[in-house]
């Protein structure tokens, strides 16, 4: 029993030991696992403790990256905003006050917004803070700080003035509290009418006037074609109305009427260039109103961050700028560009002149072109204006506008300038510039002493009028338009004859003035129906009795153009020209009556650079058969070699020339014709040159001899040259050398032999070869010619040659230094002068020629002047011809 107990106890002990061992093993393992878990827990705790720091660092890194990216983006946007602001407000609209100056916007370019301050952006340039005003809206300043408000007003107004052309911004000030003190710096503008002040109680009248201006601009300027003046300026390149800025600085609460007018201006003013700058009055809510809350040094635009205001413009800058603007406006506006008068290149020469000529001369007050018409009515034009007012410029502008619209087949010009100068010469072919205006047929310059040339032009036009009238009668029509319809193959362009300083042609009471006035009256009366139009221009028409004494003539000039300060161009009580600014003209197609007035701003067309492009374009368009215009320069001396009549001369192939022609000089005429003396076998076919001017006398004899030699083959004619004045020796020697074998030389010692030999030859049978005696200063040989040879003196032999020589083909071309000396050589004061059939008088007065040389009594109306002569051929002329001796060939 005891053993069983012992065995059971031992077994229990063994089991308990095993269990205890196992338990101890499991406890150890559990403790090991616990230690591991605790270690892991510690690691987890340590890891968990490190997470916030790592997350925070990552967060900080990401936030820093975002900040950097956003800062760069903000800087980029700020720079773009600053660049956009500078583009929107260039030049004076945003420049800083140091070095600030006006920079007017170009034609059709908007003025842009105006800077009032800057918006600071970290890391970027300051962005200009802009306020829209001109062509954009109105500005209301809110805040009690008066100095800051005045600074903003001054800056806005000065910048607005700087972005517009002088005179294009007009200010009206209403400052009842300080009586204009807030705009005192702009006072110099008042001298040019650019600033007016309205006193207390005048707000209603001011607003009424602004509303009326808006109504007028909408109805007459925009007229439904454009929505705003800005749109009109962009489309046409011109702005017909100024900007009107009303500055309202405080005052009492507006009345109901004033409030209503204020609302109308706010709603409709911006489109018509009428704007408000208001402080102390409340404007109605409208998209065009910009409200600016002003504080000292800062301002707040609605919906925008605070703005750092610019400092006010320096008072000296405001005053000086306003003075300069006023001075420029008082001097008158600048002319508009010449190209404004021209059609597009593809529309040039597209107009038909059958019923008349119409072209713009400038722009009117509302920007619309002012048209000039020449046709059945009005047929002719009268232009007047003192020196320096732009008369020549106006003529050039009109010519250019017409020439660009009408081809040379539709229009021809004849220009004559009686004042000294060569301004019209640009229309003819020149040595340096080969181009010419294809419409131009005649250009006369420096003709102030050659009234005969003006008379020649009128005679030419009268002949053209007769030709057209005959053609019209033949085709049984009365007007040019009808003639062109029935005779489409004929050449019937309209003719415009422009005579500048025409009073020179009509001055005095001589035969030239009388005939010119008669021709003018006939052309003015009948020219309209045949397309011949006269344009007469003058600096001053007072005292022109030959014109104003003929009311029927003046009445034909229904188109009147008066430049500033012009007198007696318009009707007697029409003084519109007295208040015209520079570069403007009164255009009146109603004979100068006040109701016909139109004001035109004339473009600049007077300088060659302006004209050059147009003339060269038209010259390249000229017809293949176009010829340059005839250029007559009263100061130029023609050359024989250039004369068409001289170039046409030639010796006959066979036989003998029947009646050679001696060319003496160029006739003062529309065509470049030569004064020709025919030398047939007839009594009296001799020439006397009368006067003391050596060069001119030699030139006449030289041209005569050279033209005669050109008509004879070598060896078929004789030229005997006798020079009896040492001063004439160079010219005579040059002629002798050029005539070579056909010429013989004589001097004072041998001239008597020449006379005797020539006289003796007249008795020989047959006609013999032509013999021309060229006697230079023959009266200087009076002593030598008293010597007898063959029983007769040299003077007696000369008289016989003069009397009998022409029928034997022997002609004397002699120069006497005075009429009395010639008479003495011919036999004395009572001697007949029949043997002198033609003469050229140089510095010899008409009264000296007497009735024996010139038909009638008292002699011709001839007053000598340099390098001019009076040519008379008793076999051809009824009156003398004024000629210009050809210049020496060497």
PDB file of C-alpha atoms in Angstrom, residues 502-596:
ATOM      1  CA  UNK A 502      -2.693 137.092-112.018  1.00  0.00           C
ATOM      2  CA  UNK A 503      -2.910 140.782-111.109  1.00  0.00           C
ATOM      3  CA  UNK A 504       0.527 141.228-112.695  1.00  0.00           C
ATOM      4  CA  UNK A 505      -1.046 140.390-116.041  1.00  0.00           C
ATOM      5  CA  UNK A 506      -3.778 142.987-115.571  1.00  0.00           C
ATOM      6  CA  UNK A 507      -1.664 145.703-113.977  1.00  0.00           C
ATOM      7  CA  UNK A 508      -1.560 149.072-115.690  1.00  0.00           C
ATOM      8  CA  UNK A 509      -3.598 150.473-118.527  1.00  0.00           C
ATOM      9  CA  UNK A 510      -1.509 149.370-121.489  1.00  0.00           C
ATOM     10  CA  UNK A 511      -2.438 147.222-124.452  1.00  0.00           C
ATOM     11  CA  UNK A 512      -1.387 143.986-122.727  1.00  0.00           C
ATOM     12  CA  UNK A 513      -3.699 144.607-119.762  1.00  0.00           C
ATOM     13  CA  UNK A 514      -6.615 145.591-121.981  1.00  0.00           C
ATOM     14  CA  UNK A 515      -6.319 142.574-124.263  1.00  0.00           C
ATOM     15  CA  UNK A 516      -5.758 140.222-121.308  1.00  0.00           C
ATOM     16  CA  UNK A 517      -8.885 141.484-119.564  1.00  0.00           C
ATOM     17  CA  UNK A 518     -10.926 141.063-122.764  1.00  0.00           C
ATOM     18  CA  UNK A 519      -9.650 137.518-123.271  1.00  0.00           C
ATOM     19  CA  UNK A 520     -10.260 136.635-119.629  1.00  0.00           C
ATOM     20  CA  UNK A 521     -13.827 137.843-119.822  1.00  0.00           C
ATOM     21  CA  UNK A 522     -14.500 135.858-122.983  1.00  0.00           C
ATOM     22  CA  UNK A 523     -12.900 132.698-121.591  1.00  0.00           C
ATOM     23  CA  UNK A 524     -14.732 133.061-118.291  1.00  0.00           C
ATOM     24  CA  UNK A 525     -18.057 133.579-120.028  1.00  0.00           C
ATOM     25  CA  UNK A 526     -17.850 130.894-122.739  1.00  0.00           C
ATOM     26  CA  UNK A 527     -15.228 128.493-121.388  1.00  0.00           C
ATOM     27  CA  UNK A 528     -17.570 126.668-119.025  1.00  0.00           C
ATOM     28  CA  UNK A 529     -19.522 125.017-121.832  1.00  0.00           C
ATOM     29  CA  UNK A 530     -16.352 123.771-123.544  1.00  0.00           C
ATOM     30  CA  UNK A 531     -14.526 122.502-120.470  1.00  0.00           C
ATOM     31  CA  UNK A 532     -11.993 125.330-120.085  1.00  0.00           C
ATOM     32  CA  UNK A 533     -11.685 126.455-116.477  1.00  0.00           C
ATOM     33  CA  UNK A 534      -9.709 129.337-115.034  1.00  0.00           C
ATOM     34  CA  UNK A 535      -8.163 129.373-111.560  1.00  0.00           C
ATOM     35  CA  UNK A 536      -6.822 132.812-110.668  1.00  0.00           C
ATOM     36  CA  UNK A 537      -4.788 133.272-107.497  1.00  0.00           C
ATOM     37  CA  UNK A 538      -3.453 136.382-105.840  1.00  0.00           C
ATOM     38  CA  UNK A 539      -1.972 137.592-102.571  1.00  0.00           C
ATOM     39  CA  UNK A 540      -4.138 140.693-102.599  1.00  0.00           C
ATOM     40  CA  UNK A 541      -6.651 141.791-105.210  1.00  0.00           C
ATOM     41  CA  UNK A 542      -7.161 145.309-103.981  1.00  0.00           C
ATOM     42  CA  UNK A 543      -6.706 147.919-106.678  1.00  0.00           C
ATOM     43  CA  UNK A 544      -6.911 145.535-109.625  1.00  0.00           C
ATOM     44  CA  UNK A 545      -9.111 147.822-111.643  1.00  0.00           C
ATOM     45  CA  UNK A 546      -8.860 145.719-114.765  1.00  0.00           C
ATOM     46  CA  UNK A 547     -10.636 142.877-112.923  1.00  0.00           C
ATOM     47  CA  UNK A 548     -12.977 144.490-110.430  1.00  0.00           C
ATOM     48  CA  UNK A 549     -14.007 147.116-112.967  1.00  0.00           C
ATOM     49  CA  UNK A 550     -15.619 144.308-114.970  1.00  0.00           C
ATOM     50  CA  UNK A 551     -18.479 142.901-112.884  1.00  0.00           C
ATOM     51  CA  UNK A 552     -19.473 140.515-115.676  1.00  0.00           C
ATOM     52  CA  UNK A 553     -16.022 138.948-115.444  1.00  0.00           C
ATOM     53  CA  UNK A 554     -15.953 138.685-111.645  1.00  0.00           C
ATOM     54  CA  UNK A 555     -19.421 137.144-111.623  1.00  0.00           C
ATOM     55  CA  UNK A 556     -18.121 134.097-113.517  1.00  0.00           C
ATOM     56  CA  UNK A 557     -15.779 133.190-110.659  1.00  0.00           C
ATOM     57  CA  UNK A 558     -18.414 131.727-108.381  1.00  0.00           C
ATOM     58  CA  UNK A 559     -15.976 129.427-106.580  1.00  0.00           C
ATOM     59  CA  UNK A 560     -14.026 131.526-104.074  1.00  0.00           C
ATOM     60  CA  UNK A 561     -11.283 130.173-101.817  1.00  0.00           C
ATOM     61  CA  UNK A 562     -10.094 132.535 -99.110  1.00  0.00           C
ATOM     62  CA  UNK A 563      -7.021 131.835 -97.019  1.00  0.00           C
ATOM     63  CA  UNK A 564      -6.451 133.449 -93.606  1.00  0.00           C
ATOM     64  CA  UNK A 565      -6.707 137.270 -93.716  1.00  0.00           C
ATOM     65  CA  UNK A 566      -7.669 137.296 -97.401  1.00  0.00           C
ATOM     66  CA  UNK A 567      -9.341 140.499 -98.587  1.00  0.00           C
ATOM     67  CA  UNK A 568     -12.053 141.020-101.195  1.00  0.00           C
ATOM     68  CA  UNK A 569     -12.182 137.369-102.244  1.00  0.00           C
ATOM     69  CA  UNK A 570     -15.463 136.687-100.469  1.00  0.00           C
ATOM     70  CA  UNK A 571     -18.520 138.897-100.498  1.00  0.00           C
ATOM     71  CA  UNK A 572     -18.235 142.344 -98.952  1.00  0.00           C
ATOM     72  CA  UNK A 573     -19.771 141.412 -95.575  1.00  0.00           C
ATOM     73  CA  UNK A 574     -18.307 137.941 -95.367  1.00  0.00           C
ATOM     74  CA  UNK A 575     -15.316 138.203 -93.016  1.00  0.00           C
ATOM     75  CA  UNK A 576     -14.923 134.478 -92.267  1.00  0.00           C
ATOM     76  CA  UNK A 577     -11.347 134.504 -93.532  1.00  0.00           C
ATOM     77  CA  UNK A 578     -10.245 137.029 -90.936  1.00  0.00           C
ATOM     78  CA  UNK A 579     -10.461 134.509 -88.070  1.00  0.00           C
ATOM     79  CA  UNK A 580      -9.117 131.451 -89.877  1.00  0.00           C
ATOM     80  CA  UNK A 581      -6.203 129.551 -88.275  1.00  0.00           C
ATOM     81  CA  UNK A 582      -3.192 128.507 -90.315  1.00  0.00           C
ATOM     82  CA  UNK A 583      -3.538 125.693 -92.852  1.00  0.00           C
ATOM     83  CA  UNK A 584      -7.250 126.431 -93.281  1.00  0.00           C
ATOM     84  CA  UNK A 585      -9.334 128.027 -96.006  1.00  0.00           C
ATOM     85  CA  UNK A 586     -12.889 129.201 -96.568  1.00  0.00           C
ATOM     86  CA  UNK A 587     -14.333 127.370 -99.567  1.00  0.00           C
ATOM     87  CA  UNK A 588     -17.359 129.123-101.017  1.00  0.00           C
ATOM     88  CA  UNK A 589     -19.137 128.086-104.211  1.00  0.00           C
ATOM     89  CA  UNK A 590     -21.811 130.779-103.901  1.00  0.00           C
ATOM     90  CA  UNK A 591     -19.829 133.802-105.138  1.00  0.00           C
ATOM     91  CA  UNK A 592     -18.571 134.478-101.625  1.00  0.00           C
ATOM     92  CA  UNK A 593     -21.938 134.830 -99.888  1.00  0.00           C
ATOM     93  CA  UNK A 594     -21.834 133.923 -96.209  1.00  0.00           C
ATOM     94  CA  UNK A 595     -24.289 131.023 -96.487  1.00  0.00           C
ATOM     95  CA  UNK A 596     -21.917 129.220 -98.841  1.00  0.00           C
TER      96      UNK A 596
END
